[in-house]
């Protein structure tokens, strides 16, 4: 029976492999830090106030453009609208994305837009508690500056205001602005067109209590966030390079397993499944989003990541269980259903949450599950359930790791009294477990450290004449690190071409024990209980030397 490569590899070779992996890890961080730009760009916009001459009871099919050819008739503020007797229902807030002389690109991958109201304080027009703004919004696109706008989406949405007035509410402070939170507004899963136009109306109806008690809105500001095209190219290049790397090692790993005379054990199957999930993430299907308007790419990416992380968490549980070295019959997935069940349930909750958000946005990009109280409670319920499952997983994983180390301590005390084959078998198990735990802890620590650094700094460091993009380094470094982690697992835990006992060594073992006196040969029963020597037992019985066994 073959052992794993990590059990038969010399210390020198293992150090060489480790150095090579560290160099690749450093390179993955450098690619993001020195080559790629910042992952995303945020562009602020101030909505232009356009006048719609159509009566508010009639339906207007006209798109209002703030600049360029056929631009709308604009007003500076609502005071001008009052002087010109323009009703609030005839005012359209128009935003052209992007600004003049700039084009959007499919390389931007997605577009997230948040909204903020600028509301002035008035003693007789204050914001009511729990005030809700009704927004009649339309989104259009075109690919040149002269063609007509084509409607992409239209919806009537509601957003709950969350504003705070920091000064004392007196007549002297009238005209000062509320401090209002940013509100979710729109998310597109692809940026397939060059120009986008947003038209926002705030319909007022005293009878229906629509947009009543929301204060005196002065302006609407939008912030558009999209992925940088330069970062997208670096990201695609990494995925294109890593896909064949993981796929080749996965095929090589499974070929080694199938060459064995025994069926694959559970741990080998789980490592192979982990390689499949990593390959699923790596496949650069995003290249097609450059030429096709695939709005579902964000949802697809979330599903791929969820599958990988669920598989990774399941692997850690099974790996610890297979190294407990107890008397429980393992090597069966059903043994771990109580541990893997919460992982699957938590992943399913996050999938439902994602479908409730981004699934609906495939039809209505203005939808947000956080916009309503019911949606917020539902989303929080899914997150809380997933969080509870994560805590239960962490506690149980710590318990299993503690059990393994406790059993290791017990086995170490009895190792000298064991036969050589049994001692080598347990030493191999101990070494494999400690090695993987060390690598896993290192990966987790690096992930946490770089996540904290990316949150507390401004996004880049200046290092001499070079600018290091920390956020880009975090994304490319973490992506490269988990690929290297899976690569290392499949390489080091693949069956080795070296054997515990080939035909010649089995014959020597046989002759050695036959020549010994009968009392001494009685100890071979404990010697033969080791799984690596089942082949030796069969060989002995086949040749008729069963008297001392």
CSV table of C-alpha atoms in Angstrom, one decimal, residues 376-544:
chain,number,residue,atom,x,y,z
A,376,UNK,CA,-34.6,43.9,6.3
A,377,UNK,CA,-35.9,41.5,9.0
A,378,UNK,CA,-35.9,38.6,6.5
A,379,UNK,CA,-32.3,39.4,5.4
A,380,UNK,CA,-31.2,39.8,9.0
A,381,UNK,CA,-32.8,36.4,9.8
A,382,UNK,CA,-30.8,34.6,7.1
A,383,UNK,CA,-27.6,36.3,8.2
A,384,UNK,CA,-28.2,35.5,11.9
A,385,UNK,CA,-28.9,31.8,11.1
A,386,UNK,CA,-25.8,31.6,8.9
A,387,UNK,CA,-23.8,33.3,11.7
A,388,UNK,CA,-25.1,30.8,14.3
A,389,UNK,CA,-24.1,27.9,12.0
A,390,UNK,CA,-20.6,29.5,11.5
A,391,UNK,CA,-20.2,29.8,15.3
A,392,UNK,CA,-21.3,26.1,15.9
A,393,UNK,CA,-18.9,25.0,13.1
A,394,UNK,CA,-16.0,26.9,14.7
A,395,UNK,CA,-16.6,25.6,18.1
A,396,UNK,CA,-16.9,22.0,16.9
A,397,UNK,CA,-13.8,22.3,14.7
A,398,UNK,CA,-11.8,23.5,17.8
A,399,UNK,CA,-13.2,20.6,19.7
A,400,UNK,CA,-12.1,18.1,17.0
A,401,UNK,CA,-8.6,19.7,16.8
A,402,UNK,CA,-8.3,19.4,20.6
A,403,UNK,CA,-9.3,15.7,20.4
A,404,UNK,CA,-6.8,15.0,17.7
A,405,UNK,CA,-3.9,16.7,19.6
A,406,UNK,CA,-5.0,14.9,22.8
A,407,UNK,CA,-4.9,11.5,21.0
A,408,UNK,CA,-1.6,12.5,19.5
A,409,UNK,CA,-0.1,13.0,23.0
A,410,UNK,CA,-1.4,9.6,24.0
A,411,UNK,CA,0.0,7.9,21.0
A,412,UNK,CA,3.4,9.6,21.3
A,413,UNK,CA,3.9,8.0,24.7
A,414,UNK,CA,3.4,4.5,23.3
A,415,UNK,CA,5.3,5.0,20.0
A,416,UNK,CA,8.7,3.6,21.2
A,417,UNK,CA,7.0,0.3,22.3
A,418,UNK,CA,5.4,-0.2,18.9
A,419,UNK,CA,6.8,-2.1,16.0
A,420,UNK,CA,8.6,-0.1,13.4
A,421,UNK,CA,5.8,-0.3,10.8
A,422,UNK,CA,3.1,0.7,13.2
A,423,UNK,CA,5.3,3.5,14.6
A,424,UNK,CA,5.9,4.8,11.1
A,425,UNK,CA,2.2,4.7,10.3
A,426,UNK,CA,1.3,6.8,13.3
A,427,UNK,CA,4.2,9.2,12.9
A,428,UNK,CA,3.0,9.8,9.3
A,429,UNK,CA,-0.5,10.5,10.5
A,430,UNK,CA,0.8,12.9,13.2
A,431,UNK,CA,3.1,14.7,10.8
A,432,UNK,CA,0.4,15.1,8.1
A,433,UNK,CA,-2.1,16.5,10.6
A,434,UNK,CA,0.3,19.0,12.2
A,435,UNK,CA,1.5,20.1,8.8
A,436,UNK,CA,-1.9,20.8,7.4
A,437,UNK,CA,-3.0,22.6,10.6
A,438,UNK,CA,0.1,24.8,10.4
A,439,UNK,CA,-0.6,25.7,6.8
A,440,UNK,CA,-4.3,26.3,7.4
A,441,UNK,CA,-3.6,28.6,10.4
A,442,UNK,CA,-1.1,30.5,8.3
A,443,UNK,CA,-3.6,31.0,5.5
A,444,UNK,CA,-6.3,32.1,7.9
A,445,UNK,CA,-3.9,34.5,9.7
A,446,UNK,CA,-2.8,36.0,6.4
A,447,UNK,CA,-6.4,36.4,5.3
A,448,UNK,CA,-7.4,38.2,8.5
A,449,UNK,CA,-4.3,40.4,8.6
A,450,UNK,CA,-4.7,41.6,5.0
A,451,UNK,CA,-8.4,42.1,5.4
A,452,UNK,CA,-7.8,44.4,8.4
A,453,UNK,CA,-5.0,46.3,6.6
A,454,UNK,CA,-7.2,46.8,3.5
A,455,UNK,CA,-10.0,48.3,5.8
A,456,UNK,CA,-7.9,50.7,7.9
A,457,UNK,CA,-5.7,52.2,5.2
A,458,UNK,CA,-6.5,54.5,2.3
A,459,UNK,CA,-6.1,51.8,-0.3
A,460,UNK,CA,-2.5,52.3,-1.3
A,461,UNK,CA,1.0,52.8,0.1
A,462,UNK,CA,3.9,54.8,-1.3
A,463,UNK,CA,7.0,52.7,-1.2
A,464,UNK,CA,9.8,54.7,-2.7
A,465,UNK,CA,8.9,55.5,-6.3
A,466,UNK,CA,6.3,52.7,-6.3
A,467,UNK,CA,2.7,52.8,-5.3
A,468,UNK,CA,1.4,49.7,-3.7
A,469,UNK,CA,-2.4,49.1,-4.1
A,470,UNK,CA,-3.2,47.3,-0.9
A,471,UNK,CA,-6.8,46.4,-1.7
A,472,UNK,CA,-5.7,45.0,-5.1
A,473,UNK,CA,-2.9,43.0,-3.4
A,474,UNK,CA,-5.5,41.7,-0.9
A,475,UNK,CA,-7.8,40.3,-3.6
A,476,UNK,CA,-5.1,38.8,-5.8
A,477,UNK,CA,-3.0,37.6,-2.9
A,478,UNK,CA,-5.9,35.8,-1.2
A,479,UNK,CA,-7.1,34.3,-4.5
A,480,UNK,CA,-3.6,33.0,-5.2
A,481,UNK,CA,-3.2,31.8,-1.6
A,482,UNK,CA,-6.2,29.5,-1.6
A,483,UNK,CA,-5.3,28.2,-5.0
A,484,UNK,CA,-1.9,27.3,-3.7
A,485,UNK,CA,-3.5,25.8,-0.6
A,486,UNK,CA,-5.6,23.4,-2.8
A,487,UNK,CA,-2.6,22.8,-5.1
A,488,UNK,CA,-0.5,21.8,-2.1
A,489,UNK,CA,-3.1,19.5,-0.7
A,490,UNK,CA,-3.5,17.5,-3.9
A,491,UNK,CA,0.3,17.3,-4.5
A,492,UNK,CA,1.4,16.4,-1.0
A,493,UNK,CA,-1.5,14.1,-0.1
A,494,UNK,CA,-1.4,12.2,-3.4
A,495,UNK,CA,-0.3,8.5,-3.1
A,496,UNK,CA,3.4,8.2,-3.4
A,497,UNK,CA,5.1,6.0,-6.0
A,498,UNK,CA,7.2,4.6,-3.1
A,499,UNK,CA,5.7,1.6,-1.3
A,500,UNK,CA,5.7,0.5,2.3
A,501,UNK,CA,6.5,-2.9,1.0
A,502,UNK,CA,7.2,-4.1,-2.5
A,503,UNK,CA,7.5,-7.8,-3.6
A,504,UNK,CA,11.2,-8.0,-2.6
A,505,UNK,CA,10.8,-6.4,0.8
A,506,UNK,CA,7.8,-8.6,1.5
A,507,UNK,CA,9.9,-11.7,0.8
A,508,UNK,CA,12.7,-10.5,3.0
A,509,UNK,CA,10.2,-9.8,5.8
A,510,UNK,CA,8.8,-13.2,5.4
A,511,UNK,CA,12.2,-15.0,5.5
A,512,UNK,CA,13.3,-12.9,8.5
A,513,UNK,CA,10.3,-14.0,10.6
A,514,UNK,CA,10.3,-17.6,9.5
A,515,UNK,CA,13.9,-18.0,10.8
A,516,UNK,CA,13.0,-16.7,14.2
A,517,UNK,CA,12.0,-19.0,17.1
A,518,UNK,CA,8.3,-19.7,17.6
A,519,UNK,CA,7.8,-17.6,20.8
A,520,UNK,CA,9.3,-14.5,19.2
A,521,UNK,CA,7.1,-15.0,16.1
A,522,UNK,CA,4.0,-14.8,18.2
A,523,UNK,CA,4.5,-11.0,18.4
A,524,UNK,CA,3.9,-10.8,14.7
A,525,UNK,CA,0.1,-10.6,15.4
A,526,UNK,CA,0.5,-7.0,16.8
A,527,UNK,CA,2.9,-6.3,13.9
A,528,UNK,CA,0.4,-7.3,11.3
A,529,UNK,CA,-2.5,-5.2,12.7
A,530,UNK,CA,-1.1,-2.2,10.9
A,531,UNK,CA,-3.1,-1.4,7.8
A,532,UNK,CA,0.0,-0.8,5.7
A,533,UNK,CA,1.0,-4.5,6.3
A,534,UNK,CA,-2.2,-6.2,5.3
A,535,UNK,CA,-0.4,-7.1,2.1
A,536,UNK,CA,2.3,-8.8,4.1
A,537,UNK,CA,-0.3,-10.8,6.0
A,538,UNK,CA,-1.9,-12.0,2.8
A,539,UNK,CA,1.5,-12.9,1.4
A,540,UNK,CA,2.4,-15.0,4.5
A,541,UNK,CA,-0.9,-16.9,4.4
A,542,UNK,CA,-0.6,-17.5,0.6
A,543,UNK,CA,2.8,-19.2,1.2
A,544,UNK,CA,1.5,-21.4,4.0
